[in-house]
PDB file of C-alpha atoms in Angstrom:
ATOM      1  CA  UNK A   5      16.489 -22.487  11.441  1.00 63.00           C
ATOM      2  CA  UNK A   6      15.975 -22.914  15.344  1.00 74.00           C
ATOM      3  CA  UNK A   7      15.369 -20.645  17.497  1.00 73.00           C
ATOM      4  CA  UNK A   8      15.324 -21.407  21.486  1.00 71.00           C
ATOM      5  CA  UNK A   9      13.293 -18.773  23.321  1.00 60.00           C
ATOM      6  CA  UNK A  10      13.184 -19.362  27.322  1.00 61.00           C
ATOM      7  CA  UNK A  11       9.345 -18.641  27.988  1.00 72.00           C
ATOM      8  CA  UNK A  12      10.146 -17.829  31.867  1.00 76.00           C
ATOM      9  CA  UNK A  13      10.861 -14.465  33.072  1.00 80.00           C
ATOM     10  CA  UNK A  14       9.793 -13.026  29.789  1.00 80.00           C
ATOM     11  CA  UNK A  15       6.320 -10.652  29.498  1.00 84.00           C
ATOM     12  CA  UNK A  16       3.807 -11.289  26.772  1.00 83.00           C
ATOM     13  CA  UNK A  17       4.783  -8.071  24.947  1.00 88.00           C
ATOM     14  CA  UNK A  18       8.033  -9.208  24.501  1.00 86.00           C
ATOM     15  CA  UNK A  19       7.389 -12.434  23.556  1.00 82.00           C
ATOM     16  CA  UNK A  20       4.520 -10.903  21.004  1.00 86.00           C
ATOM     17  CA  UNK A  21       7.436  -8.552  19.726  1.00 89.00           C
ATOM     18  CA  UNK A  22       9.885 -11.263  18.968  1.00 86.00           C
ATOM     19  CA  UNK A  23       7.150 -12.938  17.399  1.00 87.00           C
ATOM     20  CA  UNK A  24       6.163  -9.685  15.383  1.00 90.00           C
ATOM     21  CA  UNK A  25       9.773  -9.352  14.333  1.00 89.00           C
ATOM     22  CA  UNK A  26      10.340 -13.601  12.972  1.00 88.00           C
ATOM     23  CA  UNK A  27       6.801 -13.155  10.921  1.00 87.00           C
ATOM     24  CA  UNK A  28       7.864  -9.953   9.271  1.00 83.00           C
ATOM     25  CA  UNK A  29      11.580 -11.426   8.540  1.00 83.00           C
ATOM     26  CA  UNK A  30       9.543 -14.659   7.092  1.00 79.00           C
ATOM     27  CA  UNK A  31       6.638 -12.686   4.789  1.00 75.00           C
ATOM     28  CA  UNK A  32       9.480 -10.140   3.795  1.00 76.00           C
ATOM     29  CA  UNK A  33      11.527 -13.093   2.281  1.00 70.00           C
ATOM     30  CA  UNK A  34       8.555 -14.918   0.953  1.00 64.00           C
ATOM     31  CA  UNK A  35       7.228 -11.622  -0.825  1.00 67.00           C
ATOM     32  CA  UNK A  36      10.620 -10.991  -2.533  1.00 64.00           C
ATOM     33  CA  UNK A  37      10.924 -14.741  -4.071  1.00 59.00           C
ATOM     34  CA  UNK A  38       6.792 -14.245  -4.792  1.00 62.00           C
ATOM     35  CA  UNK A  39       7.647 -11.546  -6.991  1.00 64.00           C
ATOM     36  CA  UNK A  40      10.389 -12.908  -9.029  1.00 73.00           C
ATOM     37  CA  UNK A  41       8.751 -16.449  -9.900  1.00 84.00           C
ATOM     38  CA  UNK A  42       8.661 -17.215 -12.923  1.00 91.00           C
ATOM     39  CA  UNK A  43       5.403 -19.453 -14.014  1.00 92.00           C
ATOM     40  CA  UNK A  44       5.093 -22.070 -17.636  1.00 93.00           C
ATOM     41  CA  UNK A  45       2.078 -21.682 -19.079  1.00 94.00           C
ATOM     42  CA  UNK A  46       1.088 -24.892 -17.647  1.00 95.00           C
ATOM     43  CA  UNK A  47       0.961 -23.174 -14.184  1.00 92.00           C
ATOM     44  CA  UNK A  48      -0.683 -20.099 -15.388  1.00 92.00           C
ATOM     45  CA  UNK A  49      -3.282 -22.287 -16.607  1.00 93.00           C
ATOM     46  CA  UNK A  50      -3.835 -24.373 -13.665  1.00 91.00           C
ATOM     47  CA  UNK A  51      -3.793 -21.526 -11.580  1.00 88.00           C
ATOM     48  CA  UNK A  52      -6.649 -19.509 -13.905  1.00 88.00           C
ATOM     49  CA  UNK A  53      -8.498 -22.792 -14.618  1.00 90.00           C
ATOM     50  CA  UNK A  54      -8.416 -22.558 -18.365  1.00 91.00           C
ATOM     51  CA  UNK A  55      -6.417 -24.208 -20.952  1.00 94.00           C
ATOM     52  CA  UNK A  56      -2.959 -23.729 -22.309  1.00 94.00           C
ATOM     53  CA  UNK A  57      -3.956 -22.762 -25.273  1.00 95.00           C
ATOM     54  CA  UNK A  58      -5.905 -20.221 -23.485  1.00 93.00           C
ATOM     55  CA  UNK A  59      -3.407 -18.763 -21.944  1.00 94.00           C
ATOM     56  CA  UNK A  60      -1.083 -19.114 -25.432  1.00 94.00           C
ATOM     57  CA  UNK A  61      -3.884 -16.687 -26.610  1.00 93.00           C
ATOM     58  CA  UNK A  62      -4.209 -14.758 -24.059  1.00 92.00           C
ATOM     59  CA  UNK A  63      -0.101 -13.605 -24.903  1.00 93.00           C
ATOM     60  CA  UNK A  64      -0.890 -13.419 -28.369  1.00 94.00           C
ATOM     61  CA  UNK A  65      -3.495 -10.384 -28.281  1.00 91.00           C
ATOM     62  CA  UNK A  66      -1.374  -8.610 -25.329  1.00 89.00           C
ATOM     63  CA  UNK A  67      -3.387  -9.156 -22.670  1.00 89.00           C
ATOM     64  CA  UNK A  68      -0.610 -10.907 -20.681  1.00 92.00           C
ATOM     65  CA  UNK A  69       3.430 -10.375 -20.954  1.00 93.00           C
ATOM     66  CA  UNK A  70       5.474 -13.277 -21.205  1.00 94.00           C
ATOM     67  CA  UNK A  71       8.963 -13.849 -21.896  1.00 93.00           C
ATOM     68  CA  UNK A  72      11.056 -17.228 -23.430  1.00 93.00           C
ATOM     69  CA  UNK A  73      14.075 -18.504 -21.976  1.00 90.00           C
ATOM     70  CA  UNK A  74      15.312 -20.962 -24.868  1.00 92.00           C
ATOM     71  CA  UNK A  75      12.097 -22.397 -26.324  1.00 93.00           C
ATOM     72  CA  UNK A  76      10.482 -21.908 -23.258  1.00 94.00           C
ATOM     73  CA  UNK A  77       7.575 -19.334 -22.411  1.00 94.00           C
ATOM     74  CA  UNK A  78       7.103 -17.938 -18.913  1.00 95.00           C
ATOM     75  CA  UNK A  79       4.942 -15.784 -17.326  1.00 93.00           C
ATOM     76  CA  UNK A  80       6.432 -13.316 -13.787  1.00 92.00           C
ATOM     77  CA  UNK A  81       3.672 -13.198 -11.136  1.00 88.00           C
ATOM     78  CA  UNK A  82       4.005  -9.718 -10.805  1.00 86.00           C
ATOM     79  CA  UNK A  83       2.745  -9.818 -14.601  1.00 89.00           C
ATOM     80  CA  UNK A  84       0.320 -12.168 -13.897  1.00 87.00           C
ATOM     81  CA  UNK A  85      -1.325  -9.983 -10.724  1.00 85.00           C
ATOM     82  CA  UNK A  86      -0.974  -7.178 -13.091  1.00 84.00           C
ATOM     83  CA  UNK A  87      -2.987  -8.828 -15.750  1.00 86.00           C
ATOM     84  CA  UNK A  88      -5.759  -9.940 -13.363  1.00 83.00           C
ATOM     85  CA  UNK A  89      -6.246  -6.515 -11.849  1.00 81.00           C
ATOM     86  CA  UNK A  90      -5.842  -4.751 -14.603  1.00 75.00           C
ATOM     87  CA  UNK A  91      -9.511  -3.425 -15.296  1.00 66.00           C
ATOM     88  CA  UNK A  92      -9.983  -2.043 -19.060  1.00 64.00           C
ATOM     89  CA  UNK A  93     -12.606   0.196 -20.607  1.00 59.00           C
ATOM     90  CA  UNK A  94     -14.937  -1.171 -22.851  1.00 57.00           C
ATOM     91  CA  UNK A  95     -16.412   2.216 -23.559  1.00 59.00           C
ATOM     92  CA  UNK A  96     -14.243   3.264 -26.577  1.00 59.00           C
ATOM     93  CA  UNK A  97     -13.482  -0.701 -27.905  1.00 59.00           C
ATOM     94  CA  UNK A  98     -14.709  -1.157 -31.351  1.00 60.00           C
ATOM     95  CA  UNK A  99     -15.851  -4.830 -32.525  1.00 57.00           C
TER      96      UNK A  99
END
């Protein structure tokens, strides 16, 4: 996408408001495709820096939703964000 913008006769608030606008229109579109990915467990485990069979665990006890498409497994990003800020109470856990 190209955009000319004539640089003469325009102030710098305008130009920083037409700027303003393109970078919201750009993070707006990039935050609705961030939330839909859909990560393998190879990515999830890249991205944590443990093992797939880490991360195979880590669905098996709960701790992070995942869904198969075909023999697949995936893991949304919104699920994964989720899972890393989710903060639980040791408190009451029983060994």
């Amino acid at each position: 996408m190209t955009h000319v913008i004539q640089l003469q006769n325009i102030s710098k608030t305008e130009l920083f408001e037409h700027l303003e606008s393109i970078i919201d229109k750009k993070l707006s579109i990039l935050a609705n495709t961030d939330e839909n990915e859909k990560l393998s467990i190879k990515d999830v485990a890249d991205e944590l820096g443990v093992a797939e069979l880490t991360v195979h665990n880590y669905i098996k006890k709960g701790l992070l939703p995942a869904f198969k498409i075909g023999r697949r497994v995936f893991i949304k990003r919104t699920d994964l964000k989720n899972a890393l800020t989710e903060v639980k109470s040791l408190k009451y856990k029983r060994f």
